[in-house]
Amino acid sequence: MRVDTVIENARVLTQDESAPRATSLGILSGRIAAVGAECEGLAAERRIDAGGAIVAPGFNDAHAHSVWFGHTLLETDLSGLSGLDELYERIAASAGGGVAAGPGGDWLVASGFNQMDTGGQYPDPAALDRAAAGRPVWIKHTSGHACIVSGRAIELLGITGRERFDGGSVVVDEVGRPTGLLEETAMALVQDRLLPAPQEQIVAALDAATTRYAAEGLTSVTDAGIGGGWIGHSPQEFAAYQLARERGLLSTRMQPMFVGDVLGEVPLGKAGEAHFRGLPGGIRSGLGDASLQLGPVKMFLDGSILGNTARMSEGYANCPGNHGYFQGDVDEMRERALAAARAGWALAMHAVGDEAIELGIEILGTLAGEGIAPPLPHRLEHGGVVTDDQLARLAALGAPIVAQPYFMRVYGDGFFDYIGEERATQSFRLASQLRAGLPVAGSSDRPVADGRPLAVMQAAVERRTESGRVYGADERLSPGEALRAYTVGSAEVTGWAREKGRIARGFLADLVVLGDDPTAVDPAAIGEIEVLTTVVGGEATFDGAGIWGAGR
């Protein structure tokens, strides 16, 4: 037998229970053709000497925001601020040395703001005007659930503070003046003005995002919300994905989700007759292939803990009367989700607070009772507070929660303040899901938090906040479980368990070559392991160490 590539002199962590370790593997036509002893005597077009490096299945982020993340790479970065003074300095530096606002607005867009970096303070609209030399400013909160606009922007948008939104608000000061902070659905005030983004801009964002992904060992990513709602950048985002793929600009396999707002009532016949909720032609989850596939539909049920907008049965510790928001009328959200699933869509329901989790469980229970099997796994996103009883019912439904362990690293201290110690033990649960028999997927919610897979694995193992406090010790994963989450677990949750996540015959040849073993080093060093090479379908998408290029 002759194969395309043989990788030898490697320490292969196969994630295949029947043969967990090997020293070689063979690749033919983009798939694994041989592992370990099966490689003996194989002829190959190319032989790669891994030099004793670790080879694992390529990493798979089951919940990120690729178009959004790519845009942050093109926008003014406000992450990691030391205070508001530094924010104003970065805005001023980006404003071009005092360029005045042009007739079209000449907007300055920034991203990555987190009020925890500025002592809980938000930028002042007038101060933003001074820093930007009069240009209107749009600052995207790192959670994605809020934004801040400058005084000039407030003027251009006609914001009065009297606007009312279902599932959002325009925050005003003690005398009723807009502060510039727009929460949840109120962000439409600025998005309706500046979106949709041009197709070429979205393609450039995808190129930037997936190039970064490849350098970090990612071979598959699920983009959790495109095409509409407050999280989308254009109604034509999926077309931009297709264009990026045609141009060879997608360095990772992608599974974008449409936001639920994209779906509508489609008649089956004449007016007044039967209809379904979806897209014309009956397009649904699962369309596409291993390189670009339409994932579940993203349904937003509530907000975020960071913004104090996740829907909780108990009030927030820092504001006891506040229970957060549902993202709309509960009955309407329930019916839209059920109708989408009945039309063939898998559901990915954003549910952070325990009341939103409860609504998600109710929806999934109804569908299970109707015997409706989804084309891809149903799932809940985030799971900020999940009770033991809720977790047991989710396990019975076979519905995992895709949670983000790096949240504890960057937001954990704030979460303690917002929801208290007791609820923190039921927050972003990982080990409890495994104990309940549910898969745990590797997930970052990037750019809401750091998306480097090895850094997220370390956070899942340590679960330490920036101040060093342990956030939910019983929810820690072992290093082996953390690696399995980013490989096998993500493949299971995204519907690719038979083709991704393992190094075994017939599986896609998606690999990452690492400088050390994440299951054997000191857990505090996992995030610093070097990614040497990333391979998708048997071809290198990143080869920082020159291993692939040195093949003979």
PDB file of C-alpha atoms in Angstrom, residues 92-237:
ATOM      1  CA  ALA A  92      -7.106  59.037  20.659  1.00  0.00           C
ATOM      2  CA  ALA A  93      -4.278  57.047  19.059  1.00  0.00           C
ATOM      3  CA  SER A  94      -6.761  55.388  16.705  1.00  0.00           C
ATOM      4  CA  ALA A  95      -8.538  58.619  15.867  1.00  0.00           C
ATOM      5  CA  GLY A  96      -5.734  59.633  13.544  1.00  0.00           C
ATOM      6  CA  GLY A  97      -4.370  62.575  15.490  1.00  0.00           C
ATOM      7  CA  GLY A  98      -7.501  64.671  15.534  1.00  0.00           C
ATOM      8  CA  VAL A  99      -9.292  63.908  12.262  1.00  0.00           C
ATOM      9  CA  ALA A 100     -12.780  65.445  12.471  1.00  0.00           C
ATOM     10  CA  ALA A 101     -15.921  63.463  11.744  1.00  0.00           C
ATOM     11  CA  GLY A 102     -16.741  63.450   8.039  1.00  0.00           C
ATOM     12  CA  PRO A 103     -20.153  63.833   6.400  1.00  0.00           C
ATOM     13  CA  GLY A 104     -20.738  60.072   6.497  1.00  0.00           C
ATOM     14  CA  GLY A 105     -19.953  59.820  10.196  1.00  0.00           C
ATOM     15  CA  ASP A 106     -16.373  58.478  10.004  1.00  0.00           C
ATOM     16  CA  TRP A 107     -17.086  56.082  12.869  1.00  0.00           C
ATOM     17  CA  LEU A 108     -14.311  54.733  15.088  1.00  0.00           C
ATOM     18  CA  VAL A 109     -15.076  51.144  16.136  1.00  0.00           C
ATOM     19  CA  ALA A 110     -13.374  49.498  19.115  1.00  0.00           C
ATOM     20  CA  SER A 111     -13.809  46.132  20.803  1.00  0.00           C
ATOM     21  CA  GLY A 112     -12.766  44.098  23.838  1.00  0.00           C
ATOM     22  CA  PHE A 113     -13.966  46.505  26.568  1.00  0.00           C
ATOM     23  CA  ASN A 114     -14.564  44.936  29.984  1.00  0.00           C
ATOM     24  CA  GLN A 115     -15.602  47.168  32.888  1.00  0.00           C
ATOM     25  CA  MET A 116     -13.764  44.836  35.270  1.00  0.00           C
ATOM     26  CA  ASP A 117     -10.546  46.302  33.817  1.00  0.00           C
ATOM     27  CA  THR A 118     -11.660  49.830  34.722  1.00  0.00           C
ATOM     28  CA  GLY A 119     -12.906  49.288  38.264  1.00  0.00           C
ATOM     29  CA  GLY A 120     -16.522  48.914  37.160  1.00  0.00           C
ATOM     30  CA  GLN A 121     -16.512  52.291  35.411  1.00  0.00           C
ATOM     31  CA  TYR A 122     -17.783  52.898  31.889  1.00  0.00           C
ATOM     32  CA  PRO A 123     -16.369  55.581  29.554  1.00  0.00           C
ATOM     33  CA  ASP A 124     -18.035  58.986  29.593  1.00  0.00           C
ATOM     34  CA  PRO A 125     -19.658  60.058  26.282  1.00  0.00           C
ATOM     35  CA  ALA A 126     -18.159  63.557  26.421  1.00  0.00           C
ATOM     36  CA  ALA A 127     -14.689  62.223  27.233  1.00  0.00           C
ATOM     37  CA  LEU A 128     -14.962  59.853  24.260  1.00  0.00           C
ATOM     38  CA  ASP A 129     -15.816  62.832  22.066  1.00  0.00           C
ATOM     39  CA  ARG A 130     -12.668  64.625  23.197  1.00  0.00           C
ATOM     40  CA  ALA A 131     -10.477  61.549  22.743  1.00  0.00           C
ATOM     41  CA  ALA A 132     -11.838  60.857  19.266  1.00  0.00           C
ATOM     42  CA  ALA A 133     -11.644  64.499  18.192  1.00  0.00           C
ATOM     43  CA  GLY A 134     -15.345  64.539  17.429  1.00  0.00           C
ATOM     44  CA  ARG A 135     -15.550  61.245  15.559  1.00  0.00           C
ATOM     45  CA  PRO A 136     -18.510  59.079  16.655  1.00  0.00           C
ATOM     46  CA  VAL A 137     -17.306  56.064  18.640  1.00  0.00           C
ATOM     47  CA  TRP A 138     -18.844  52.588  18.929  1.00  0.00           C
ATOM     48  CA  ILE A 139     -17.252  50.392  21.636  1.00  0.00           C
ATOM     49  CA  LYS A 140     -18.227  46.711  21.697  1.00  0.00           C
ATOM     50  CA  HIS A 141     -18.331  45.112  25.149  1.00  0.00           C
ATOM     51  CA  THR A 142     -16.284  41.912  25.332  1.00  0.00           C
ATOM     52  CA  SER A 143     -19.387  39.922  26.400  1.00  0.00           C
ATOM     53  CA  GLY A 144     -21.196  40.835  23.182  1.00  0.00           C
ATOM     54  CA  HIS A 145     -24.248  41.713  25.273  1.00  0.00           C
ATOM     55  CA  ALA A 146     -23.692  45.464  25.474  1.00  0.00           C
ATOM     56  CA  CYS A 147     -21.949  48.351  23.765  1.00  0.00           C
ATOM     57  CA  ILE A 148     -21.012  51.959  24.526  1.00  0.00           C
ATOM     58  CA  VAL A 149     -21.379  54.926  22.186  1.00  0.00           C
ATOM     59  CA  SER A 150     -19.926  58.412  22.437  1.00  0.00           C
ATOM     60  CA  GLY A 151     -21.771  61.692  22.786  1.00  0.00           C
ATOM     61  CA  ARG A 152     -21.417  62.404  19.065  1.00  0.00           C
ATOM     62  CA  ALA A 153     -22.807  58.942  18.326  1.00  0.00           C
ATOM     63  CA  ILE A 154     -25.758  59.532  20.677  1.00  0.00           C
ATOM     64  CA  GLU A 155     -26.481  62.696  18.724  1.00  0.00           C
ATOM     65  CA  LEU A 156     -26.189  61.045  15.296  1.00  0.00           C
ATOM     66  CA  LEU A 157     -28.378  58.106  16.354  1.00  0.00           C
ATOM     67  CA  GLY A 158     -31.022  60.322  17.924  1.00  0.00           C
ATOM     68  CA  ILE A 159     -30.914  58.454  21.243  1.00  0.00           C
ATOM     69  CA  THR A 160     -33.047  60.176  23.888  1.00  0.00           C
ATOM     70  CA  GLY A 161     -33.085  57.667  26.746  1.00  0.00           C
ATOM     71  CA  ARG A 162     -36.819  57.189  26.375  1.00  0.00           C
ATOM     72  CA  GLU A 163     -36.483  54.231  23.990  1.00  0.00           C
ATOM     73  CA  ARG A 164     -37.953  50.946  25.195  1.00  0.00           C
ATOM     74  CA  PHE A 165     -36.836  47.463  24.152  1.00  0.00           C
ATOM     75  CA  ASP A 166     -38.080  43.964  24.863  1.00  0.00           C
ATOM     76  CA  GLY A 167     -35.002  42.275  26.317  1.00  0.00           C
ATOM     77  CA  GLY A 168     -32.708  45.308  26.434  1.00  0.00           C
ATOM     78  CA  SER A 169     -32.344  48.873  27.618  1.00  0.00           C
ATOM     79  CA  VAL A 170     -30.791  52.287  27.012  1.00  0.00           C
ATOM     80  CA  VAL A 171     -29.056  53.035  30.316  1.00  0.00           C
ATOM     81  CA  VAL A 172     -29.631  56.578  31.592  1.00  0.00           C
ATOM     82  CA  ASP A 173     -28.205  58.602  34.475  1.00  0.00           C
ATOM     83  CA  GLU A 174     -30.078  59.965  37.500  1.00  0.00           C
ATOM     84  CA  VAL A 175     -31.668  62.755  35.459  1.00  0.00           C
ATOM     85  CA  GLY A 176     -32.616  60.551  32.510  1.00  0.00           C
ATOM     86  CA  ARG A 177     -29.767  61.374  30.111  1.00  0.00           C
ATOM     87  CA  PRO A 178     -28.297  58.515  28.039  1.00  0.00           C
ATOM     88  CA  THR A 179     -24.979  57.318  29.462  1.00  0.00           C
ATOM     89  CA  GLY A 180     -23.964  55.765  26.143  1.00  0.00           C
ATOM     90  CA  LEU A 181     -24.413  52.208  27.473  1.00  0.00           C
ATOM     91  CA  LEU A 182     -26.769  50.079  25.354  1.00  0.00           C
ATOM     92  CA  GLU A 183     -27.690  46.664  26.745  1.00  0.00           C
ATOM     93  CA  GLU A 184     -28.763  43.571  24.820  1.00  0.00           C
ATOM     94  CA  THR A 185     -31.402  44.276  22.140  1.00  0.00           C
ATOM     95  CA  ALA A 186     -30.956  48.060  22.521  1.00  0.00           C
ATOM     96  CA  MET A 187     -27.692  47.641  20.617  1.00  0.00           C
ATOM     97  CA  ALA A 188     -29.860  47.653  17.498  1.00  0.00           C
ATOM     98  CA  LEU A 189     -29.800  51.458  17.726  1.00  0.00           C
ATOM     99  CA  VAL A 190     -26.201  51.520  16.513  1.00  0.00           C
ATOM    100  CA  GLN A 191     -26.164  48.240  14.597  1.00  0.00           C
ATOM    101  CA  ASP A 192     -29.030  49.349  12.370  1.00  0.00           C
ATOM    102  CA  ARG A 193     -26.901  52.365  11.423  1.00  0.00           C
ATOM    103  CA  LEU A 194     -23.533  50.676  10.792  1.00  0.00           C
ATOM    104  CA  LEU A 195     -24.521  47.219   9.575  1.00  0.00           C
ATOM    105  CA  PRO A 196     -24.538  45.214   7.381  1.00  0.00           C
ATOM    106  CA  ALA A 197     -20.783  44.960   6.984  1.00  0.00           C
ATOM    107  CA  PRO A 198     -19.521  44.770   3.382  1.00  0.00           C
ATOM    108  CA  GLN A 199     -18.897  41.257   2.050  1.00  0.00           C
ATOM    109  CA  GLU A 200     -15.216  41.924   1.420  1.00  0.00           C
ATOM    110  CA  GLN A 201     -14.820  43.096   5.018  1.00  0.00           C
ATOM    111  CA  ILE A 202     -16.374  39.868   6.327  1.00  0.00           C
ATOM    112  CA  VAL A 203     -14.141  37.782   4.058  1.00  0.00           C
ATOM    113  CA  ALA A 204     -11.096  39.668   5.368  1.00  0.00           C
ATOM    114  CA  ALA A 205     -12.265  39.040   8.941  1.00  0.00           C
ATOM    115  CA  LEU A 206     -12.630  35.299   8.269  1.00  0.00           C
ATOM    116  CA  ASP A 207      -9.185  35.175   6.701  1.00  0.00           C
ATOM    117  CA  ALA A 208      -7.665  36.914   9.740  1.00  0.00           C
ATOM    118  CA  ALA A 209      -9.566  34.748  12.227  1.00  0.00           C
ATOM    119  CA  THR A 210      -8.854  31.361  10.673  1.00  0.00           C
ATOM    120  CA  THR A 211      -5.191  32.213  10.081  1.00  0.00           C
ATOM    121  CA  ARG A 212      -4.914  32.835  13.823  1.00  0.00           C
ATOM    122  CA  TYR A 213      -6.842  29.635  14.540  1.00  0.00           C
ATOM    123  CA  ALA A 214      -4.412  27.553  12.496  1.00  0.00           C
ATOM    124  CA  ALA A 215      -1.424  28.959  14.393  1.00  0.00           C
ATOM    125  CA  GLU A 216      -3.064  27.777  17.621  1.00  0.00           C
ATOM    126  CA  GLY A 217      -3.751  24.200  16.537  1.00  0.00           C
ATOM    127  CA  LEU A 218      -7.420  24.626  15.664  1.00  0.00           C
ATOM    128  CA  THR A 219      -8.706  22.556  12.755  1.00  0.00           C
ATOM    129  CA  SER A 220     -12.475  22.987  13.287  1.00  0.00           C
ATOM    130  CA  VAL A 221     -14.525  25.856  14.715  1.00  0.00           C
ATOM    131  CA  THR A 222     -18.259  26.425  15.189  1.00  0.00           C
ATOM    132  CA  ASP A 223     -19.286  30.058  14.642  1.00  0.00           C
ATOM    133  CA  ALA A 224     -22.113  30.501  17.128  1.00  0.00           C
ATOM    134  CA  GLY A 225     -24.360  33.029  15.423  1.00  0.00           C
ATOM    135  CA  ILE A 226     -24.349  34.675  12.007  1.00  0.00           C
ATOM    136  CA  GLY A 227     -26.766  36.295   9.596  1.00  0.00           C
ATOM    137  CA  GLY A 228     -29.038  38.293  11.866  1.00  0.00           C
ATOM    138  CA  GLY A 229     -29.998  39.517  15.334  1.00  0.00           C
ATOM    139  CA  TRP A 230     -27.696  41.693  17.398  1.00  0.00           C
ATOM    140  CA  ILE A 231     -24.799  39.277  16.903  1.00  0.00           C
ATOM    141  CA  GLY A 232     -24.819  39.081  13.108  1.00  0.00           C
ATOM    142  CA  HIS A 233     -22.799  41.312  10.789  1.00  0.00           C
ATOM    143  CA  SER A 234     -24.793  40.850   7.573  1.00  0.00           C
ATOM    144  CA  PRO A 235     -27.756  38.883   6.218  1.00  0.00           C
ATOM    145  CA  GLN A 236     -25.228  37.541   3.685  1.00  0.00           C
ATOM    146  CA  GLU A 237     -22.688  36.200   6.149  1.00  0.00           C
TER     147      GLU A 237
END
